[in-house]
Short mmCIF file of C-alpha atoms and ligand atoms in Angstrom, two decimals:
data_model
loop_
_atom_site.label_atom_id
_atom_site.label_comp_id
_atom_site.label_asym_id
_atom_site.label_seq_id
_atom_site.Cartn_x
_atom_site.Cartn_y
_atom_site.Cartn_z
CA UNK A 1 101.91 76.78 117.22
CA UNK A 2 98.52 74.33 116.85
CA UNK A 3 96.07 77.57 115.64
CA UNK A 4 98.39 79.37 113.34
CA UNK A 5 98.12 78.68 109.84
CA UNK A 6 100.71 79.65 107.22
CA UNK A 7 100.19 82.43 105.31
CA UNK A 8 99.58 80.36 101.69
CA UNK A 9 97.59 78.27 103.62
CA UNK A 10 94.88 81.04 104.21
CA UNK A 11 95.24 82.28 100.74
CA UNK A 12 94.60 78.77 99.44
CA UNK A 13 92.06 77.74 101.61
CA UNK A 14 89.63 80.84 101.67
CA UNK A 15 89.62 79.69 97.21
CA UNK A 16 89.12 76.19 98.33
CA UNK A 17 85.98 77.74 99.92
CA UNK A 18 84.63 79.18 96.67
CA UNK A 19 85.97 75.91 94.65
CA UNK A 20 84.24 73.50 96.79
CA UNK A 21 80.86 75.70 97.57
CA UNK A 22 80.35 77.45 94.59
CA UNK A 23 82.04 75.90 91.48
CA UNK A 24 82.27 72.23 92.51
CA UNK A 25 77.96 72.80 93.46
CA UNK A 26 76.98 74.49 90.12
CA UNK A 27 79.45 74.14 87.16
CA UNK A 28 78.40 71.01 85.36
CA UNK A 29 81.37 68.75 84.68
CA UNK A 30 83.84 71.34 87.03
CA UNK A 31 86.97 68.95 87.38
CA UNK A 32 89.69 70.41 89.95
CA UNK A 33 92.96 70.91 88.19
CA UNK A 34 94.66 69.51 91.41
CA UNK A 35 92.12 67.20 93.28
CA UNK A 36 94.46 66.91 96.17
CA UNK A 37 94.02 70.60 97.20
CA UNK A 38 90.46 69.59 98.11
CA UNK A 39 92.44 67.61 101.77
CA UNK A 40 95.26 70.07 101.95
CA UNK A 41 92.93 73.11 102.15
CA UNK A 42 89.42 71.73 103.61
CA UNK A 43 89.50 73.34 107.12
CA UNK A 44 86.99 71.78 109.52
CA UNK A 45 84.11 70.41 107.17
CA UNK A 46 83.57 66.60 107.25
CA UNK A 47 80.91 67.03 104.95
CA UNK A 48 83.45 68.12 102.28
CA UNK A 49 85.67 65.07 102.64
CA UNK A 50 88.66 64.42 104.75
CA UNK A 51 91.65 66.93 105.70
CA UNK A 52 94.85 67.63 106.28
CA UNK A 53 95.76 67.89 109.79
CA UNK A 54 95.90 71.81 111.18
CA UNK A 55 98.74 71.69 113.24
CA UNK A 56 100.89 69.93 110.64
CA UNK A 57 100.00 72.87 108.06
CA UNK A 58 103.18 74.48 108.84
CA UNK A 59 105.24 71.44 107.09
CA UNK A 60 103.23 71.57 103.92
CA UNK A 61 106.20 73.08 101.50
CA UNK A 62 104.38 72.80 98.65
CA UNK A 63 102.44 73.94 96.84
CA UNK A 64 104.11 77.34 97.10
CA UNK A 65 103.05 80.73 97.94
CA UNK A 66 103.17 81.71 94.02
CA UNK A 67 101.54 77.78 92.83
CA UNK A 68 98.53 79.23 95.91
CA UNK A 69 98.64 82.24 93.62
CA UNK A 70 98.31 80.66 90.28
CA UNK A 71 95.35 78.59 91.95
CA UNK A 72 93.61 81.98 93.21
CA UNK A 73 93.83 83.17 90.11
CA UNK A 74 92.24 80.18 88.63
CA UNK A 75 89.15 79.99 90.51
CA UNK A 76 88.83 83.60 90.36
CA UNK A 77 88.36 83.21 86.57
CA UNK A 78 86.12 80.13 86.85
CA UNK A 79 83.46 82.17 89.37
CA UNK A 80 83.72 85.01 86.87
CA UNK A 81 82.53 82.96 84.25
CA UNK A 82 79.81 81.30 86.05
CA UNK A 83 78.33 84.54 87.82
CA UNK A 84 78.50 86.28 83.95
CA UNK A 85 76.54 83.38 82.50
CA UNK A 86 73.83 82.97 84.99
CA UNK A 87 70.18 83.03 84.86
CA UNK A 88 68.52 84.72 87.35
CA UNK A 89 67.20 81.96 89.84
CA UNK A 90 70.59 80.66 89.92
CA UNK A 91 71.79 83.75 90.76
CA UNK A 92 69.60 83.82 93.57
CA UNK A 93 70.70 80.81 94.91
CA UNK A 94 74.86 81.39 94.79
CA UNK A 95 74.68 84.88 95.51
CA UNK A 96 74.40 84.07 99.77
CA UNK A 97 77.23 81.80 99.08
CA UNK A 98 79.50 84.63 97.25
CA UNK A 99 78.56 86.56 100.27
CA UNK A 100 79.74 84.32 102.77
CA UNK A 101 82.47 83.41 101.16
CA UNK A 102 83.62 87.07 101.07
CA UNK A 103 82.71 87.16 104.56
CA UNK A 104 84.48 83.96 105.59
CA UNK A 105 87.66 85.52 103.76
CA UNK A 106 87.49 88.51 105.30
CA UNK A 107 88.10 86.18 109.10
CA UNK A 108 91.05 84.91 107.48
CA UNK A 109 92.46 88.07 106.70
CA UNK A 110 92.17 88.90 110.63
CA UNK A 111 93.73 85.43 110.92
CA UNK A 112 96.61 86.25 108.57
CA UNK A 113 97.91 89.16 110.47
CA UNK A 114 97.37 87.54 113.89
CA UNK A 115 99.25 84.68 112.73
CA UNK A 116 102.25 86.23 111.07
CA UNK A 117 102.62 87.97 114.62
CA UNK A 118 102.75 84.62 116.06
CA UNK A 119 105.25 83.12 113.70
CA UNK A 120 107.31 86.30 113.84
CA UNK A 121 107.57 86.80 117.66
CA UNK A 122 109.04 83.11 117.31
CA UNK A 123 112.35 85.07 116.19
CA UNK A 124 114.63 86.45 118.33
CA UNK A 125 115.53 89.35 115.74
CA UNK A 126 112.17 90.58 116.81
CA UNK A 127 111.11 91.09 113.16
CA UNK A 128 109.44 94.33 111.97
CA UNK A 129 105.99 93.59 110.11
CA UNK A 130 105.36 97.21 109.51
CA UNK A 131 107.26 100.11 110.27
CA UNK A 132 104.99 102.17 112.67
CA UNK A 133 104.00 105.68 111.96
CA UNK A 134 106.36 107.42 114.05
CA UNK A 135 108.83 105.91 112.41
CA UNK A 136 110.35 103.47 115.21
CA UNK A 137 110.50 106.18 117.75
CA UNK A 138 108.95 104.56 120.59
CA UNK A 139 105.28 104.80 120.89
CA UNK A 140 105.44 104.67 124.94
CA UNK A 141 104.12 108.50 125.90
CA UNK A 142 105.38 108.36 129.82
CA UNK A 143 103.40 111.38 131.71
CA UNK A 144 100.37 110.97 129.17
CA UNK A 145 97.83 109.83 132.11
CA UNK A 146 94.78 107.83 130.90
CA UNK A 147 91.06 109.07 131.56
CA UNK A 148 89.90 107.11 134.97
CA UNK A 149 88.28 103.86 134.81
CA UNK A 150 84.44 104.94 134.86
CA UNK A 151 81.13 102.99 135.18
CA UNK A 152 78.06 103.60 133.37
CA UNK A 153 74.90 102.38 134.67
CA UNK A 154 72.14 100.82 132.70
CA UNK A 155 69.12 100.20 133.88
CA UNK A 156 67.10 97.01 133.50
CA UNK A 157 65.05 96.12 130.03
CA UNK A 158 64.10 93.72 127.94
CA UNK A 159 66.70 94.18 124.56
CA UNK A 160 66.03 92.91 121.49
CA UNK A 161 69.17 90.63 120.36
CA UNK A 162 70.72 89.33 117.92
CA UNK A 163 70.78 90.38 114.30
CA UNK A 164 67.44 91.29 112.05
CA UNK A 165 66.29 93.16 109.16
CA UNK A 166 68.53 93.52 105.93
CA UNK A 167 72.53 92.78 104.97
CA UNK A 168 74.67 89.91 105.91
CA UNK A 169 75.05 88.28 109.17
CA UNK A 170 76.04 85.20 110.22
CA UNK A 171 73.81 82.27 111.69
CA UNK A 172 75.11 82.13 114.98
CA UNK A 173 73.87 85.99 115.23
CA UNK A 174 70.37 84.93 115.30
CA UNK A 175 67.33 84.02 115.44
CA UNK A 176 66.76 87.74 116.91
CA UNK A 177 64.92 87.45 119.96
CA UNK A 178 64.39 89.47 123.53
CA UNK A 179 66.65 88.85 126.73
CA UNK A 180 65.96 90.14 130.08
CA UNK A 181 68.86 92.20 130.55
CA UNK A 182 69.70 93.24 134.81
CA UNK A 183 70.87 96.09 135.93
CA UNK A 184 74.79 96.51 135.10
CA UNK A 185 76.90 99.40 135.07
CA UNK A 186 79.69 98.74 132.44
CA UNK A 187 83.32 100.44 131.91
CA UNK A 188 83.60 103.55 129.82
CA UNK A 189 86.76 101.94 128.24
CA UNK A 190 88.85 99.04 127.97
CA UNK A 191 91.92 97.84 130.61
CA UNK A 192 94.83 99.46 129.82
CA UNK A 193 98.74 98.09 130.29
CA UNK A 194 99.13 100.53 132.79
CA UNK A 195 96.08 99.17 134.87
CA UNK A 196 97.15 95.36 133.88
CA UNK A 197 100.09 95.59 135.51
CA UNK A 198 99.30 96.73 139.00
CA UNK A 199 97.51 93.33 138.86
CA UNK A 200 100.90 91.56 137.87
CA UNK A 201 102.98 93.78 140.64
CA UNK A 202 100.20 92.82 143.15
CA UNK A 203 101.44 89.01 142.25
CA UNK A 204 97.79 88.15 140.42
CA UNK A 205 98.92 85.67 138.83
CA UNK A 206 100.78 83.50 141.89
CA UNK A 207 97.25 84.21 143.82
CA UNK A 208 94.73 81.49 143.20
CA UNK A 209 91.41 83.22 144.59
CA UNK A 210 91.28 85.02 141.44
CA UNK A 211 91.23 82.43 139.30
CA UNK A 212 88.72 79.67 137.88
CA UNK A 213 90.32 76.33 138.74
CA UNK A 214 90.95 75.76 134.63
CA UNK A 215 92.56 79.07 134.58
CA UNK A 216 94.65 78.31 137.65
CA UNK A 217 96.09 74.91 135.72
CA UNK A 218 96.96 76.36 132.86
CA UNK A 219 98.64 79.30 134.65
CA UNK A 220 100.90 76.70 136.48
CA UNK A 221 101.00 74.52 133.01
CA UNK A 222 102.07 77.40 130.79
CA UNK A 223 103.66 79.36 133.82
CA UNK A 224 102.25 82.22 132.49
CA UNK A 225 103.07 85.73 134.42
CA UNK A 226 102.26 87.97 131.87
CA UNK A 227 100.22 88.53 128.58
CA UNK A 228 101.71 86.85 125.09
CA UNK A 229 104.18 88.57 123.81
CA UNK A 230 105.30 90.11 126.97
CA UNK A 231 109.32 90.25 128.33
CA UNK A 232 110.52 91.76 130.95
CA UNK A 233 114.00 93.33 130.63
CA UNK A 234 116.29 95.17 133.39
CA UNK A 235 113.12 95.89 135.67
CA UNK A 236 110.81 96.78 132.62
CA UNK A 237 107.88 95.25 130.51
CA UNK A 238 108.33 95.17 126.89
CA UNK A 239 105.94 93.26 124.14
CA UNK A 240 106.57 91.59 120.89
CA UNK A 241 104.14 94.05 118.02
CA UNK A 242 104.32 93.96 114.32
CA UNK A 243 105.94 97.08 114.76
CA UNK A 244 109.06 95.01 116.46
CA UNK A 245 110.18 95.10 120.23
CA UNK A 246 108.48 97.96 122.05
CA UNK A 247 108.31 98.86 125.81
CA UNK A 248 104.89 98.24 127.48
CA UNK A 249 103.00 101.56 126.47
CA UNK A 250 100.97 102.02 130.15
CA UNK A 251 97.72 104.08 127.64
CA UNK A 252 97.39 101.08 125.52
CA UNK A 253 94.53 98.77 126.19
CA UNK A 254 96.23 95.13 127.17
CA UNK A 255 95.55 92.33 124.46
CA UNK A 256 97.16 89.18 124.05
CA UNK A 257 95.37 87.90 127.43
CA UNK A 258 93.18 84.93 127.80
CA UNK A 259 89.52 84.58 129.18
CA UNK A 260 91.34 83.11 132.47
CA UNK A 261 93.26 86.46 132.63
CA UNK A 262 90.31 88.64 131.91
CA UNK A 263 88.17 87.10 134.46
CA UNK A 264 91.27 86.81 137.31
CA UNK A 265 91.91 90.57 136.52
CA UNK A 266 88.08 91.25 136.78
CA UNK A 267 88.19 89.35 139.84
CA UNK A 268 91.08 91.24 141.20
CA UNK A 269 89.46 94.44 140.61
CA UNK A 270 86.21 93.64 142.48
CA UNK A 271 84.39 93.24 139.06
CA UNK A 272 83.33 91.10 136.60
CA UNK A 273 83.41 90.59 132.54
CA UNK A 274 80.21 91.47 130.51
CA UNK A 275 77.51 89.18 129.10
CA UNK A 276 77.42 89.49 125.64
CA UNK A 277 73.83 90.58 126.20
CA UNK A 278 75.06 93.46 128.48
CA UNK A 279 77.48 94.44 125.78
CA UNK A 280 75.09 94.37 122.87
CA UNK A 281 72.50 96.42 124.78
CA UNK A 282 75.29 98.66 125.62
CA UNK A 283 76.43 99.08 122.04
CA UNK A 284 73.21 99.83 120.89
CA UNK A 285 73.60 103.38 120.00
CA UNK A 286 77.41 103.44 119.61
CA UNK A 287 78.88 104.50 115.90
CA UNK A 288 80.57 101.64 114.34
CA UNK A 289 84.01 103.40 114.81
CA UNK A 290 87.27 102.23 115.88
CA UNK A 291 90.58 101.41 115.15
CA UNK A 292 90.05 98.98 112.61
CA UNK A 293 92.58 96.86 110.51
CA UNK A 294 92.16 99.86 108.14
CA UNK A 295 94.25 102.69 110.10
CA UNK A 296 97.33 99.60 109.32
CA UNK A 297 98.17 100.13 113.34
CA UNK A 298 97.84 96.38 113.71
CA UNK A 299 97.95 97.28 117.10
CA UNK A 300 95.58 98.61 119.72
CA UNK A 301 95.14 102.65 120.06
CA UNK A 302 96.13 104.23 123.49
CA UNK A 303 92.90 104.94 125.46
CA UNK A 304 91.71 108.26 125.19
CA UNK A 305 93.46 111.02 128.02
CA UNK A 306 91.80 112.97 130.51
CA UNK A 307 89.23 114.24 128.82
CA UNK A 308 85.99 114.95 131.43
CA UNK A 309 83.24 114.72 128.72
CA UNK A 310 84.62 111.08 128.14
CA UNK A 311 84.69 109.68 131.43
CA UNK A 312 80.91 109.53 131.03
CA UNK A 313 80.44 108.03 127.79
CA UNK A 314 81.52 104.77 126.46
CA UNK A 315 84.60 104.42 124.34
CA UNK A 316 86.74 102.17 122.01
CA UNK A 317 84.05 99.61 122.01
CA UNK A 318 84.44 98.62 118.42
CA UNK A 319 87.91 98.03 116.90
CA UNK A 320 91.28 97.41 119.14
CA UNK A 321 90.70 94.76 121.54
CA UNK A 322 88.10 91.93 121.18
CA UNK A 323 86.15 92.14 124.52
CA UNK A 324 86.26 88.74 126.46
CA UNK A 325 82.73 88.42 127.57
CA UNK A 326 81.43 85.62 130.49
CA UNK A 327 78.42 84.37 127.95
CA UNK A 328 79.48 80.66 126.94
CA UNK A 329 78.95 80.50 123.46
CA UNK A 330 75.81 78.67 122.91
CA UNK A 331 73.33 79.22 120.38
CA UNK A 332 70.43 81.45 120.91
CA UNK A 333 66.50 80.16 121.27
CA UNK A 334 65.35 78.77 118.21
CA UNK A 335 68.57 78.51 116.28
CA UNK A 336 69.64 75.57 113.83
CA UNK A 337 72.67 75.45 111.94
CA UNK A 338 71.63 74.91 108.13
CA UNK A 339 71.94 71.67 107.04
CA UNK A 340 75.00 70.13 104.69
CA UNK A 341 78.58 71.16 105.15
CA UNK A 342 77.80 74.83 105.49
CA UNK A 343 75.79 74.08 108.28
CA UNK A 344 79.27 73.36 109.86
CA UNK A 345 80.36 76.96 110.05
CA UNK A 346 79.12 78.20 113.16
CA UNK A 347 76.87 75.73 114.66
CA UNK A 348 79.20 72.85 115.68
CA UNK A 349 81.48 75.20 117.70
CA UNK A 350 78.90 76.20 120.35
CA UNK A 351 80.81 74.43 122.89
CA UNK A 352 83.58 74.92 125.46
CA UNK A 353 84.12 78.53 123.98
CA UNK A 354 83.32 82.10 124.76
CA UNK A 355 81.69 84.97 123.48
CA UNK A 356 84.25 87.84 122.11
CA UNK A 357 82.50 91.12 121.20
CA UNK A 358 83.52 94.57 119.31
CA UNK A 359 86.40 93.39 116.95
CA UNK A 360 90.46 94.13 116.94
CA UNK A 361 92.38 96.18 115.63
CA UNK A 362 92.74 93.31 113.37
CA UNK A 363 89.24 93.45 111.71
CA UNK A 364 87.83 95.20 108.85
CA UNK A 365 85.48 97.71 109.76
CA UNK A 366 83.58 96.16 107.06
CA UNK A 367 83.39 92.62 108.86
CA UNK A 368 81.99 94.07 112.71
CA UNK A 369 78.66 94.33 113.39
CA UNK A 370 76.92 95.39 117.08
CA UNK A 371 75.28 91.65 117.20
CA UNK A 372 78.59 89.59 115.71
CA UNK A 373 79.60 86.63 118.08
CA UNK A 374 83.40 85.94 118.28
CA UNK A 375 84.06 83.24 120.12
CA UNK A 376 87.17 81.24 121.27
CA UNK A 377 88.50 78.82 123.89
CA UNK A 378 89.16 80.45 127.30
CA UNK A 379 92.95 79.75 126.93
CA UNK A 380 93.68 80.94 123.51
CA UNK A 381 95.00 84.20 123.66
CA UNK A 382 96.97 84.92 120.01
CA UNK A 383 94.22 86.78 119.00
CA UNK A 384 93.82 90.72 119.66
CA UNK A 385 91.69 89.82 122.79
CA UNK A 386 91.23 92.79 126.16
CA UNK A 387 89.07 93.20 128.47
CA UNK A 388 85.94 95.30 129.38
CA UNK A 389 85.00 95.35 132.87
CA UNK A 390 80.92 95.20 134.02
CA UNK A 391 79.91 95.25 137.59
CA UNK A 392 76.37 94.46 139.56
CA UNK A 393 74.24 97.43 141.35
CA UNK A 394 75.80 98.57 144.73
FE1 FE2 B 1 88.42 78.95 106.97
#
């Protein structure tokens, strides 16, 4: 799959990032041990030179995993040497790039998980990446009813959007600015597998009236009839998870759906997807807690059962599944990409993609922010992507 990279490529590429943007820039006379790595492990930075084709990364059998790890150890020790013999003024220059490199690596750690899942899913033996915490018994909990879907009303407001103040943020989260957010309602929780099955059983994938034109083309070309990793066996839905093949649990948030599917579901349900500004406003006072990669579930957790007090508050805003918004991934007012190669990090992708918010079960808790803008093309579904509905006032 052209979006998926081998595990060792991620290891070597995140290493290349430090070698290219720290060592080659700040160590005088630095010489790469293996100059060809610059070509193999550059992802998309045109200003840093030519690169190997992404869709062919899986064909590269050398360097081995061991060699990629030696490469990492070597670059780490060079960076250590540099940092331990550094004067203050140079440290001020290097520190933001080191911090960016660490956040970059966290992004690739998420991709490691989703890419491993995609590769394992191709294997008819359904390999188990991690034995589930219940020891392999089905995670399905028949009889457990998810809480009914409620909506919370938000008044019209002029809201501060984007990152401000201290701490790291990507450039695409700024400049912080004011935005008018008209009144809207937001669902208290993500859409579940059970709710999504109702859409499938109502022939959602066969009814063009719910779909964007590009989405309808994609459904037909790709012959989609369910989320990625789902298969039907003896009349029941199963899905491939990082804990192997399991019956679809109706109470888990639906995941591995594209923007097209999220949008079609919302139309079918008489609702819509939220804008990223609505989402950010709603998340303003929401605690930064959730099912992140640190729980090592590597799968969305079931939505809470019928707890009346939970019906009137937002749940699972962070972690579990990235939530598709209907906002195109565009620059905020006043945004300018930085000059040079690092300016290629985010800005040049602001076309033909949609913003996702909140992080997933594969995201690090230490990586996410309320202002975090993830982005993918509308047909992508190998990330842990899900659906939260919004509505206009009655
Ligand atoms: Fe990267």
